[in-house]
Amino acid sequence: MPDVIPADSVGIVTPEIAHFDQPLSLTSGGVIDTYDLIYETYGELNPQKSNAVLVCHALSSNHHVAGYHSMEDKKPGWWENMVGPGKAIDTNRFFVVACNNLGGCYGSTGPASINPATGKPFGPEFPIVTVRDWVESQARLSDRLGIDTWAAVVGGSLGGMQAIQWSIDYPERLRHAVVIAAAPKLTAQNIAFNEVARQAIRTDPNFHDGRYYDFNTEPDRGLRIARMLGHITYLSDEAMREKFGRDLRDEKIDFDFDVEFQVESYLRYQADSFVGKFDANTYLLITKVLDYFDPAENFGGDLTRVMAQARASFLVVSFTSDWRFAPSRSREIVKSIHDNDLNVSYAEIKASQGHDAFLMKIPHYLDVVGAYMDRAAKEVGA
Amino acid sequence: MPDVIPADSVGIVTPEIAHFDQPLSLTSGGVIDTYDLIYETYGELNPQKSNAVLVCHALSSNHHVAGYHSMEDKKPGWWENMVGPGKAIDTNRFFVVACNNLGGCYGSTGPASINPATGKPFGPEFPIVTVRDWVESQARLSDRLGIDTWAAVVGGSLGGMQAIQWSIDYPERLRHAVVIAAAPKLTAQNIAFNEVARQAIRTDPNFHDGRYYDFNTEPDRGLRIARMLGHITYLSDEAMREKFGRDLRDEKIDFDFDVEFQVESYLRYQADSFVGKFDANTYLLITKVLDYFDPAENFGGDLTRVMAQARASFLVVSFTSDWRFAPSRSREIVKSIHDNDLNVSYAEIKASQGHDAFLMKIPHYLDVVGAYMDRAAKEVGA
């Protein structure tokens, strides 16, 4: 818990819930009749309503981007390094909004929510959603908040994919898109890792075809494996070497199946602390959101053609040691923007932390985003 | 099944079993009192017994390196591309020997074998073995076959690690070591992947602490996940792109959890065909053999110091797209040999297939090994 809330934190924050009654038609052909989105806001919306920034979250995170929910909170929001008074996304200047995406498990309607039609959790009946569907639901949240145009839509990893989709689907509703550690679509290898994670969850005997809520159990073993695997892809080989090397946990080799090396201990800890706080059906769903993301799909696979719809200016950021979404993937995005004569700044940040770098306190990275956001703020008089 | 046995195959082969009664003291401190090693041989041992080549196998393979067990066999041995009459390891010139390693599940004594002390399968009582222990057991097999000095000890991946260990532990008993797609020890990331595979198996409810034989079941779900994960690390991102791209299995997206992309289908098929033919306790054991391999461990981590014991000449081969054991890892091995003024040839083969390249019919690769083995044959008058 924070003894004292740091001065550069947004402090104690309280999430709000927006309820939507207008049915949402999904890319898959399904419909969600009614739904809730849980969200947080930091800073003040200016009278012109021009200083709003939407932060989109990645696979396993949520609407709690910055600050603390109470003085008992052990940790701040997941992007405390980035968002706060005087920080790169400066809450003294911007009104920052973040919601838990549809299908999530942190308060927005998702597989664990009660299906009004049955009175039981949706489970496997929750429809497959896509990044487009998320953007549509976020656009409705924007309407609700009276925000016509975002000063910027910002996100890392899957969050960056949402920023790209925003620029395509609502070109007039954002001035800037900040796309960090993202890719224009997954590789076969990315999909393969997702598939192993899904198979681990779906073959867990406690999965019960996704209806585990009815059995008062959870496919924890599968979710644990999925999370361990995820963590390997979030870290670079280099980061693992720096963090753990081949250090033994004890001084000597034990020749058994208990934890022998530090890296094993790290993975088990990360997995154990994830289980119980994340819903397995949401995990499955969001890996599918990632697999299906491919904005160029209906444009003959030509990213330049689809990005022709965009009007925003872009900041694209990648990290040298990110092998999940490597810098080359960001450069594909940059090229498609360039090809359309749109403004794009690109920064390839030297960092050893792998994909996870986008969450970290890396001065050069935060400076780059800060400088870009400073100009974005000035444009709207913030 | 082969309609006709190809002329460049060793043809129909029959494994043999060598039984050992002399207890084997293990690196872990344990002892195996008696054990069997199943092995195959191809070609003829010359009167001077100087033309013998030992082939060491990798994680999930075995003693069946080349040829067919019967006319009904669907596939030949795992290194049919490399070993046979007129091939790189030419069975017209060499007497090739390969055994299933101790702890294996193809006929050598392993966790699924009956423990004479209890009359039940060893299961978790089977001791942890190491590459050193394997080399010791292979040395005893050499004695049994009357082979004092190997013309070469050859292996890919974990097999290459055995060739390195041979050169350290029995420097006078091999003239050449051929080390393909190997590493001097695992990285933290390598260990991390192994740990996820182990956790998948060990948390399968059918694992029963490794005593699943008593329950007439197998931890198939866990082994399936382990195998899928393994396959991702055996292929390069590039190989996956070439093989599958993001191709859909059907022409349209189904928006469900059935197989959507080709790569998912491939992984599920590979996993399903592995389960039922490989023992999960052996899989666990061999991942530990990999984790523990570190010949420089007792030499202050200095590979050059430990390689000072070697007397063999070396061929080291790596593949450009191998990210499991990257070329840089092979160069570490090469450097440690160079530093000791030993003969070493090194070839970095341009190949897109990733780690699996060592098994494949890549002409330049097979030519390099063939040319090296030709010289090795001439040295011994074969």
XYZ file of N, CA, C and O in Angstrom, chain A residues 177-347:
684
model
N -3.173 9.311 -33.124
C -3.165 7.908 -32.696
C -1.745 7.577 -32.244
O -0.787 7.830 -32.986
N -1.623 7.053 -31.040
C -0.314 6.662 -30.519
C -0.308 5.139 -30.392
O -1.048 4.566 -29.593
N 0.523 4.527 -31.235
C 0.494 3.075 -31.448
C 1.825 2.503 -30.972
O 2.851 2.666 -31.630
N 1.796 1.826 -29.829
C 3.041 1.403 -29.186
C 3.145 -0.120 -29.175
O 2.206 -0.808 -28.767
N 4.281 -0.626 -29.601
C 4.563 -2.086 -29.526
C 3.411 -2.909 -30.100
O 2.978 -3.894 -29.503
N 2.934 -2.498 -31.255
C 1.803 -3.188 -31.872
C 2.228 -3.864 -33.178
O 3.424 -3.913 -33.519
N 1.267 -4.402 -33.888
C 1.506 -5.041 -35.186
C 0.240 -4.879 -36.010
O -0.852 -4.777 -35.455
N 0.375 -4.873 -37.336
C -0.827 -4.712 -38.169
C -1.685 -5.974 -38.198
O -2.838 -5.925 -38.601
N -1.111 -7.095 -37.802
C -1.847 -8.351 -37.629
C -0.858 -9.342 -37.033
O 0.352 -9.122 -37.071
N -1.366 -10.441 -36.500
C -0.465 -11.421 -35.894
C 0.248 -12.247 -36.960
O -0.258 -12.440 -38.058
N 1.420 -12.750 -36.592
C 2.103 -13.756 -37.410
C 1.537 -15.135 -37.073
O 0.850 -15.312 -36.059
N 1.896 -16.107 -37.899
C 1.503 -17.494 -37.603
C 2.070 -17.923 -36.249
O 1.406 -18.626 -35.487
N 3.276 -17.465 -35.932
C 3.859 -17.826 -34.634
C 3.059 -17.218 -33.486
O 2.803 -17.873 -32.474
N 2.666 -15.949 -33.625
C 1.823 -15.314 -32.594
C 0.542 -16.116 -32.389
O 0.120 -16.359 -31.256
N -0.085 -16.498 -33.491
C -1.330 -17.270 -33.410
C -1.061 -18.620 -32.752
O -1.853 -19.102 -31.934
N 0.081 -19.211 -33.081
C 0.433 -20.515 -32.507
C 0.529 -20.437 -30.981
O 0.002 -21.292 -30.269
N 1.198 -19.417 -30.485
C 1.278 -19.261 -29.023
C -0.122 -19.093 -28.418
O -0.429 -19.668 -27.375
N -0.961 -18.298 -29.057
C -2.329 -18.133 -28.557
C -3.075 -19.459 -28.542
O -3.832 -19.745 -27.609
N -2.869 -20.238 -29.591
C -3.570 -21.515 -29.682
C -3.129 -22.471 -28.559
O -3.964 -23.169 -27.984
N -1.844 -22.483 -28.236
C -1.391 -23.343 -27.135
C -2.047 -22.891 -25.828
O -2.523 -23.718 -25.039
N -2.104 -21.581 -25.618
C -2.758 -21.055 -24.411
C -4.223 -21.484 -24.368
O -4.727 -21.929 -23.336
N -4.900 -21.363 -25.493
C -6.322 -21.749 -25.532
C -6.497 -23.239 -25.279
O -7.389 -23.658 -24.542
N -5.632 -24.033 -25.896
C -5.747 -25.478 -25.700
C -5.496 -25.854 -24.240
O -6.140 -26.753 -23.709
N -4.568 -25.161 -23.605
C -4.303 -25.437 -22.186
C -5.565 -25.184 -21.360
O -5.926 -25.975 -20.486
N -6.252 -24.100 -21.644
C -7.473 -23.762 -20.894
C -8.610 -24.703 -21.266
O -9.296 -25.250 -20.400
N -8.799 -24.901 -22.549
C -9.977 -25.642 -22.996
C -9.890 -27.139 -22.704
O -10.909 -27.823 -22.661
N -8.659 -27.679 -22.527
C -8.550 -29.105 -22.189
C -8.436 -29.322 -20.675
O -8.328 -30.460 -20.235
N -8.449 -28.239 -19.906
C -8.481 -28.396 -18.452
C -9.822 -29.031 -18.075
O -10.878 -28.535 -18.466
N -9.793 -30.153 -17.327
C -11.061 -30.819 -16.981
C -12.039 -29.895 -16.257
O -13.248 -30.124 -16.303
N -11.542 -28.863 -15.608
C -12.434 -27.917 -14.931
C -13.029 -26.873 -15.875
O -13.744 -25.978 -15.435
N -12.736 -26.964 -17.149
C -13.265 -25.966 -18.087
C -14.748 -26.204 -18.383
O -15.509 -25.236 -18.568
N -15.155 -27.445 -18.411
C -16.574 -27.800 -18.620
C -17.185 -27.029 -19.792
O -18.257 -26.418 -19.639
N -16.499 -27.046 -20.923
C -16.994 -26.348 -22.116
C -17.308 -24.880 -21.858
O -18.199 -24.302 -22.502
N -16.603 -24.294 -20.950
C -16.791 -22.868 -20.671
C -17.877 -22.573 -19.649
O -18.101 -21.417 -19.285
N -18.533 -23.629 -19.160
C -19.617 -23.434 -18.174
C -19.153 -23.725 -16.757
O -19.922 -24.181 -15.911
N -17.883 -23.476 -16.498
C -17.315 -23.817 -15.189
C -17.945 -23.053 -14.039
O -17.932 -23.523 -12.915
N -18.560 -21.893 -14.355
C -19.234 -21.125 -13.283
C -20.314 -21.983 -12.624
O -20.501 -21.948 -11.414
N -21.022 -22.760 -13.457
C -22.107 -23.617 -12.949
C -21.578 -24.718 -12.041
O -22.328 -25.316 -11.273
N -20.286 -25.033 -12.177
C -19.717 -26.132 -11.402
C -18.904 -25.595 -10.222
O -18.234 -26.354 -9.533
N -18.993 -24.296 -10.047
C -18.280 -23.650 -8.944
C -16.784 -23.961 -8.965
O -16.171 -24.248 -7.938
N -16.244 -23.958 -10.168
C -14.813 -24.228 -10.301
C -14.258 -23.313 -11.398
O -15.001 -22.526 -11.993
N -12.965 -23.404 -11.630
C -12.330 -22.612 -12.690
C -11.201 -23.429 -13.309
O -10.554 -24.211 -12.606
N -10.944 -23.256 -14.590
C -9.842 -24.005 -15.219
C -8.495 -23.370 -14.890
O -7.769 -22.904 -15.768
N -8.169 -23.398 -13.587
C -6.976 -22.697 -13.108
C -5.687 -23.264 -13.676
O -4.740 -22.517 -13.940
N -5.644 -24.586 -13.807
C -4.411 -25.201 -14.302
C -4.106 -24.711 -15.718
O -2.974 -24.370 -16.040
N -5.147 -24.667 -16.542
C -4.953 -24.219 -17.913
C -4.592 -22.743 -17.980
O -3.697 -22.341 -18.735
N -5.277 -21.945 -17.175
C -5.011 -20.504 -17.179
C -3.586 -20.214 -16.701
O -2.911 -19.309 -17.209
N -3.138 -21.026 -15.760
C -1.781 -20.893 -15.243
C -0.751 -21.120 -16.358
O 0.195 -20.346 -16.521
N -0.961 -22.191 -17.130
C -0.045 -22.497 -18.235
C -0.085 -21.369 -19.273
O 0.958 -20.916 -19.761
N -1.293 -20.897 -19.584
C -1.447 -19.814 -20.559
C -0.665 -18.582 -20.114
O 0.013 -17.932 -20.914
N -0.754 -18.277 -18.825
C -0.094 -17.078 -18.314
C 1.433 -17.221 -18.316
O 2.153 -16.276 -18.642
N 1.912 -18.406 -17.954
C 3.367 -18.638 -17.973
C 3.892 -18.439 -19.395
O 4.900 -17.777 -19.612
N 3.181 -19.038 -20.320
C 3.574 -18.947 -21.716
C 3.557 -17.494 -22.185
O 4.491 -17.027 -22.854
N 2.497 -16.781 -21.819
C 2.418 -15.365 -22.153
C 3.652 -14.629 -21.661
O 4.284 -13.872 -22.403
N 4.023 -14.880 -20.420
C 5.158 -14.151 -19.849
C 6.450 -14.392 -20.611
O 7.288 -13.499 -20.714
N 6.629 -15.607 -21.128
C 7.838 -15.855 -21.936
C 7.848 -14.933 -23.154
O 8.887 -14.377 -23.511
N 6.679 -14.744 -23.763
C 6.650 -13.916 -24.975
C 6.699 -12.417 -24.647
O 6.973 -11.615 -25.519
N 6.395 -12.060 -23.403
C 6.457 -10.638 -23.051
C 7.890 -10.188 -22.776
O 8.216 -9.012 -22.878
N 8.716 -11.147 -22.347
C 10.107 -10.813 -22.032
C 11.005 -11.206 -23.197
O 10.734 -12.178 -23.885
N 12.077 -10.480 -23.374
C 13.062 -10.887 -24.368
C 13.982 -11.926 -23.743
O 14.088 -12.035 -22.515
N 14.661 -12.671 -24.605
C 15.685 -13.602 -24.138
C 16.725 -12.811 -23.325
O 17.159 -13.234 -22.250
N 17.059 -11.629 -23.858
C 18.024 -10.731 -23.209
C 17.541 -10.322 -21.806
O 18.300 -10.339 -20.834
N 16.257 -9.948 -21.713
C 15.711 -9.532 -20.419
C 15.770 -10.686 -19.433
O 16.102 -10.503 -18.256
N 15.452 -11.888 -19.930
C 15.510 -13.059 -19.047
C 16.932 -13.307 -18.578
O 17.152 -13.677 -17.431
N 17.877 -13.131 -19.503
C 19.273 -13.357 -19.130
C 19.688 -12.344 -18.066
O 20.288 -12.687 -17.062
N 19.307 -11.076 -18.280
C 19.674 -10.045 -17.307
C 19.000 -10.286 -15.959
O 19.575 -10.074 -14.911
N 17.742 -10.697 -16.026
C 16.938 -10.832 -14.816
C 17.303 -12.098 -14.035
O 17.369 -12.069 -12.820
N 17.497 -13.184 -14.775
C 17.660 -14.477 -14.103
C 18.950 -15.191 -14.460
O 19.419 -16.018 -13.695
N 19.509 -14.915 -15.640
C 20.631 -15.713 -16.120
C 20.239 -17.165 -16.029
O 19.123 -17.547 -16.333
N 21.152 -17.974 -15.564
C 20.803 -19.365 -15.257
C 20.945 -19.564 -13.762
O 21.273 -20.650 -13.292
N 20.691 -18.492 -13.004
C 20.913 -18.584 -11.566
C 20.017 -19.636 -10.941
O 18.832 -19.726 -11.233
N 20.615 -20.375 -10.058
C 19.858 -21.358 -9.289
C 19.128 -20.637 -8.165
O 19.580 -19.605 -7.683
N 18.006 -21.182 -7.760
C 17.321 -20.566 -6.622
C 18.072 -20.897 -5.336
O 18.274 -20.043 -4.486
N 18.457 -22.158 -5.191
C 19.382 -22.489 -4.103
C 20.784 -22.415 -4.672
O 20.955 -22.231 -5.859
N 21.766 -22.615 -3.832
C 23.133 -22.547 -4.351
C 23.519 -23.806 -5.103
O 24.409 -23.792 -5.929
N 22.861 -24.903 -4.768
C 23.249 -26.159 -5.428
C 22.078 -26.739 -6.235
O 20.918 -26.440 -5.982
N 22.434 -27.587 -7.188
C 21.428 -28.276 -7.993
C 20.799 -29.377 -7.144
O 21.496 -30.115 -6.446
N 19.478 -29.437 -7.171
C 18.782 -30.419 -6.333
C 18.412 -31.693 -7.089
O 18.061 -32.685 -6.472
N 18.456 -31.648 -8.404
C 18.073 -32.817 -9.214
C 16.678 -33.320 -8.866
O 16.491 -34.486 -8.518
N 15.716 -32.416 -8.879
C 14.328 -32.840 -8.724
C 13.443 -31.884 -9.514
O 13.944 -31.017 -10.233
N 12.128 -32.038 -9.364
C 11.209 -31.231 -10.166
C 10.699 -30.003 -9.422
O 9.786 -29.328 -9.875
N 11.264 -29.719 -8.228
C 10.958 -28.440 -7.597
C 11.667 -27.340 -8.376
O 12.453 -27.607 -9.276
N 11.395 -26.107 -7.981
C 12.042 -24.989 -8.663
C 13.553 -25.097 -8.519
O 14.066 -25.259 -7.414
N 14.243 -25.044 -9.637
C 15.695 -25.165 -9.626
C 16.316 -23.818 -10.012
O 17.238 -23.344 -9.367
N 15.762 -23.222 -11.069
C 16.304 -21.955 -11.568
C 15.344 -20.801 -11.242
O 14.129 -20.992 -11.178
N 15.905 -19.620 -11.069
C 15.117 -18.419 -10.743
C 13.962 -18.205 -11.713
O 12.883 -17.784 -11.326
N 14.223 -18.482 -12.992
C 13.206 -18.188 -13.997
C 11.961 -19.058 -13.775
O 10.837 -18.632 -14.019
N 12.164 -20.264 -13.259
C 11.021 -21.134 -12.973
C 10.184 -20.541 -11.849
O 8.956 -20.529 -11.900
N 10.869 -20.054 -10.850
C 10.189 -19.445 -9.717
C 9.384 -18.219 -10.156
O 8.230 -18.031 -9.766
N 9.984 -17.412 -11.018
C 9.308 -16.215 -11.542
C 8.029 -16.590 -12.286
O 6.967 -16.022 -12.053
N 8.135 -17.566 -13.169
C 6.968 -17.957 -13.976
C 5.858 -18.513 -13.086
O 4.685 -18.199 -13.274
N 6.234 -19.351 -12.138
C 5.199 -19.923 -11.268
C 4.517 -18.835 -10.452
O 3.300 -18.843 -10.271
N 5.313 -17.894 -9.965
C 4.731 -16.806 -9.176
C 3.769 -15.972 -10.016
O 2.654 -15.655 -9.595
N 4.212 -15.611 -11.223
C 3.361 -14.799 -12.104
C 2.054 -15.530 -12.414
O 0.981 -14.933 -12.435
N 2.160 -16.827 -12.641
C 0.979 -17.608 -12.990
C 0.041 -17.726 -11.797
O -1.173 -17.521 -11.916
N 0.609 -18.014 -10.640
C -0.228 -18.211 -9.460
C -0.964 -16.927 -9.087
O -2.099 -16.971 -8.628
N -0.312 -15.774 -9.290
C -0.956 -14.535 -8.882
C -1.989 -14.073 -9.921
O -2.819 -13.226 -9.627
N -1.965 -14.653 -11.098
C -2.934 -14.290 -12.149
C -4.237 -15.073 -11.956
O -5.343 -14.544 -12.103
N -4.059 -16.331 -11.627
C -5.206 -17.228 -11.455
C -6.052 -16.739 -10.279
O -5.522 -16.341 -9.264
N -7.341 -16.758 -10.459
C -8.222 -16.293 -9.388
C -8.627 -14.852 -9.576
O -9.626 -14.403 -9.020
N -7.838 -14.108 -10.354
C -8.248 -12.724 -10.597
C -8.575 -12.460 -12.065
O -8.953 -11.344 -12.418
N -8.430 -13.449 -12.910
C -8.746 -13.259 -14.325
C -9.635 -14.402 -14.782
O -9.415 -15.565 -14.426
N -10.641 -14.082 -15.576
C -11.579 -15.102 -16.035
C -11.034 -15.816 -17.270
O -10.639 -15.180 -18.253
N -11.061 -17.138 -17.230
C -10.484 -17.934 -18.325
C -11.218 -17.712 -19.646
O -10.589 -17.665 -20.707
N -12.538 -17.557 -19.602
C -13.266 -17.311 -20.851
C -12.867 -15.973 -21.468
O -12.822 -15.843 -22.697
N -12.606 -14.982 -20.629
C -12.127 -13.701 -21.152
C -10.758 -13.881 -21.798
O -10.479 -13.316 -22.861
N -9.915 -14.689 -21.166
C -8.587 -14.923 -21.744
C -8.706 -15.541 -23.138
O -8.057 -15.094 -24.091
N -9.570 -16.542 -23.237
C -9.807 -17.178 -24.540
C -10.282 -16.158 -25.560
O -9.789 -16.085 -26.698
N -11.276 -15.373 -25.140
C -11.894 -14.399 -26.030
C -10.862 -13.396 -26.549
O -10.819 -13.091 -27.753
N -10.022 -12.913 -25.650
C -9.105 -11.849 -26.054
C -7.983 -12.393 -26.932
O -7.497 -11.701 -27.818
N -7.598 -13.658 -26.723
C -6.633 -14.223 -27.686
C -7.254 -14.307 -29.080
O -6.555 -14.129 -30.080
N -8.556 -14.534 -29.144
C -9.220 -14.556 -30.459
C -9.305 -13.146 -31.053
O -9.166 -12.974 -32.272
N -9.543 -12.158 -30.208
C -9.538 -10.770 -30.689
C -8.204 -10.477 -31.373
O -8.162 -9.885 -32.461
N -7.124 -10.926 -30.738
C -5.793 -10.723 -31.319
C -5.653 -11.467 -32.647
O -5.223 -10.887 -33.646
N -5.998 -12.730 -32.655
C -5.856 -13.538 -33.884
C -6.608 -12.912 -35.053
O -6.135 -12.935 -36.194
N -7.809 -12.391 -34.764
C -8.676 -11.913 -35.843
C -8.326 -10.495 -36.298
O -8.821 -10.050 -37.328
N -7.511 -9.790 -35.516
C -7.199 -8.412 -35.912
C -6.437 -8.398 -37.233
O -5.348 -8.978 -37.338
N -6.986 -7.759 -38.222
C -6.360 -7.689 -39.545
C -7.122 -6.646 -40.368
O -7.934 -6.991 -41.224
N -6.887 -5.367 -40.066
C -7.700 -4.328 -40.696
C -7.620 -4.351 -42.222
O -8.543 -3.906 -42.896
N -6.534 -4.898 -42.761
C -6.374 -4.910 -44.220
C -7.079 -6.093 -44.874
O -7.059 -6.230 -46.104
N -7.698 -6.935 -44.058
C -8.269 -8.184 -44.575
C -9.211 -7.966 -45.766
O -9.125 -8.669 -46.765
N -10.089 -6.981 -45.635
C -11.049 -6.727 -46.719
C -10.511 -5.764 -47.776
O -11.254 -5.249 -48.603
N -9.199 -5.516 -47.703
C -8.559 -4.620 -48.674
C -7.421 -5.368 -49.362
O -6.341 -4.823 -49.609
N -7.671 -6.623 -49.638
C -6.680 -7.455 -50.315
C -5.377 -7.579 -49.552
O -4.320 -7.794 -50.145
N -5.449 -7.431 -48.230
C -4.241 -7.537 -47.420
C -3.337 -6.322 -47.533
O -2.208 -6.340 -47.059
N -3.841 -5.255 -48.151
C -3.012 -4.068 -48.404
C -3.266 -3.008 -47.329
O -4.271 -2.291 -47.354
N -2.331 -2.934 -46.394
C -2.500 -2.028 -45.260
C -2.567 -0.571 -45.715
O -3.298 0.244 -45.144
N -1.800 -0.262 -46.748
C -1.804 1.114 -47.262
C -3.201 1.511 -47.734
O -3.648 2.635 -47.484
N -3.878 0.581 -48.372
C -5.218 0.899 -48.876
C -6.187 1.184 -47.735
O -6.971 2.133 -47.802
N -6.126 0.384 -46.697
C -7.073 0.628 -45.596
C -6.690 1.882 -44.812
O -7.549 2.648 -44.386
N -5.393 2.147 -44.674
C -4.971 3.333 -43.924
C -5.280 4.627 -44.691
O -5.192 5.718 -44.119
N -5.625 4.500 -45.949
C -6.048 5.673 -46.721
C -7.282 6.326 -46.102
O -7.579 7.502 -46.351
N -7.988 5.571 -45.292
C -9.174 6.129 -44.636
C -8.811 7.038 -43.465
O -9.629 7.827 -43.015
N -7.597 6.874 -42.940
C -7.224 7.598 -41.719
C -6.989 9.081 -41.991
O -6.631 9.486 -43.100
N -7.233 9.899 -40.969
C -6.946 11.339 -41.038
C -6.063 11.792 -39.887
O -5.567 12.912 -39.870
N -5.871 10.941 -38.916
C -5.110 11.307 -37.722
C -3.628 11.494 -38.047
O -3.150 11.063 -39.103
N -2.933 12.107 -37.120
C -1.471 12.038 -37.107
C -1.079 10.900 -36.171
O -1.818 10.580 -35.242
N 0.084 10.327 -36.445
C 0.468 9.115 -35.710
C 1.819 9.260 -35.014
O 2.745 9.854 -35.561
N 1.903 8.648 -33.846
C 3.198 8.303 -33.256
C 3.230 6.780 -33.149
O 2.333 6.183 -32.546
N 4.232 6.194 -33.748
C 4.414 4.738 -33.672
C 5.710 4.482 -32.910
O 6.733 5.113 -33.194
N 5.645 3.583 -31.922
C 6.811 3.293 -31.088
C 7.020 1.781 -31.017
O 6.059 1.024 -30.859
N 8.274 1.373 -31.164
C 8.595 -0.047 -30.989
C 9.829 -0.163 -30.102
O 10.503 0.830 -29.816
N 10.108 -1.386 -29.680
C 11.244 -1.635 -28.786
C 12.155 -2.684 -29.404
O 11.689 -3.734 -29.852
N 13.459 -2.402 -29.379
C 14.417 -3.241 -30.123
C 14.338 -4.720 -29.748
O 14.489 -5.574 -30.613
N 14.091 -5.026 -28.489
C 14.141 -6.432 -28.050
C 12.767 -7.101 -28.021
O 12.638 -8.221 -27.533
N 11.764 -6.436 -28.547
C 10.408 -6.999 -28.567
C 10.318 -8.036 -29.679
O 10.381 -7.698 -30.855
N 10.198 -9.300 -29.331
C 10.093 -10.347 -30.374
C 8.655 -10.805 -30.545
O 8.356 -11.550 -31.469
N 7.769 -10.338 -29.664
C 6.340 -10.648 -29.846
C 5.800 -9.811 -30.999
O 5.255 -10.322 -31.954
N 5.972 -8.489 -30.888
C 5.640 -7.579 -31.992
C 6.898 -6.767 -32.280
O 7.098 -5.684 -31.734
N 7.717 -7.310 -33.146
C 9.048 -6.767 -33.399
C 8.968 -5.406 -34.095
O 7.947 -5.060 -34.697
N 10.058 -4.612 -34.010
C 10.090 -3.318 -34.690
C 9.694 -3.401 -36.172
O 9.053 -2.484 -36.688
N 10.039 -4.486 -36.823
C 9.681 -4.608 -38.245
C 8.169 -4.533 -38.447
O 7.690 -4.056 -39.476
N 7.406 -4.993 -37.476
C 5.948 -4.933 -37.570
C 5.461 -3.486 -37.444
O 4.531 -3.073 -38.126
N 6.124 -2.731 -36.553
C 5.775 -1.307 -36.435
C 6.123 -0.563 -37.715
O 5.404 0.344 -38.136
N 7.242 -0.961 -38.335
C 7.638 -0.274 -39.567
C 6.640 -0.528 -40.695
O 6.442 0.327 -41.554
N 5.982 -1.687 -40.669
C 4.905 -1.924 -41.651
C 3.785 -0.900 -41.454
O 3.216 -0.388 -42.425
N 3.478 -0.647 -40.203
C 2.430 0.335 -39.904
C 2.863 1.719 -40.386
O 2.115 2.433 -41.061
N 4.101 2.072 -40.049
C 4.629 3.391 -40.420
C 4.581 3.572 -41.945
O 4.144 4.614 -42.446
N 4.996 2.540 -42.654
C 5.018 2.630 -44.117
C 3.616 2.905 -44.666
O 3.426 3.746 -45.552
N 2.630 2.208 -44.125
C 1.261 2.362 -44.645
C 0.726 3.779 -44.385
O -0.110 4.273 -45.135
N 1.216 4.412 -43.350
C 0.791 5.787 -43.044
C 1.513 6.765 -43.966
O 0.903 7.652 -44.568
N 2.848 6.563 -44.047
C 3.672 7.348 -44.973
C 3.097 7.338 -46.382
O 2.994 8.361 -47.047
N 2.761 6.134 -46.830
C 2.272 5.962 -48.200
C 1.030 6.803 -48.459
O 0.698 7.103 -49.609
N 0.340 7.166 -47.395
C -0.873 7.969 -47.530
C -0.635 9.447 -47.220
O -1.592 10.208 -47.047
N 0.648 9.827 -47.144
C 1.008 11.220 -46.882
C 0.406 11.773 -45.606
O 0.068 12.964 -45.529
N 0.237 10.882 -44.627
C -0.213 11.349 -43.322
C 1.015 11.591 -42.445
O 2.093 11.073 -42.717
N 0.820 12.376 -41.386
C 1.929 12.635 -40.476
C 2.203 11.413 -39.612
O 1.285 10.891 -38.975
N 3.446 11.020 -39.593
C 3.805 9.929 -38.688
C 5.206 10.133 -38.125
O 6.144 10.449 -38.858
N 5.301 10.026 -36.805
C 6.602 9.994 -36.145
C 6.837 8.561 -35.707
O 5.903 7.886 -35.266
N 8.073 8.112 -35.861
C 8.373 6.734 -35.468
C 9.597 6.719 -34.576
O 10.611 7.342 -34.889
N 9.496 6.005 -33.477
C 10.646 5.856 -32.581
C 10.867 4.384 -32.284
O 9.941 3.688 -31.872
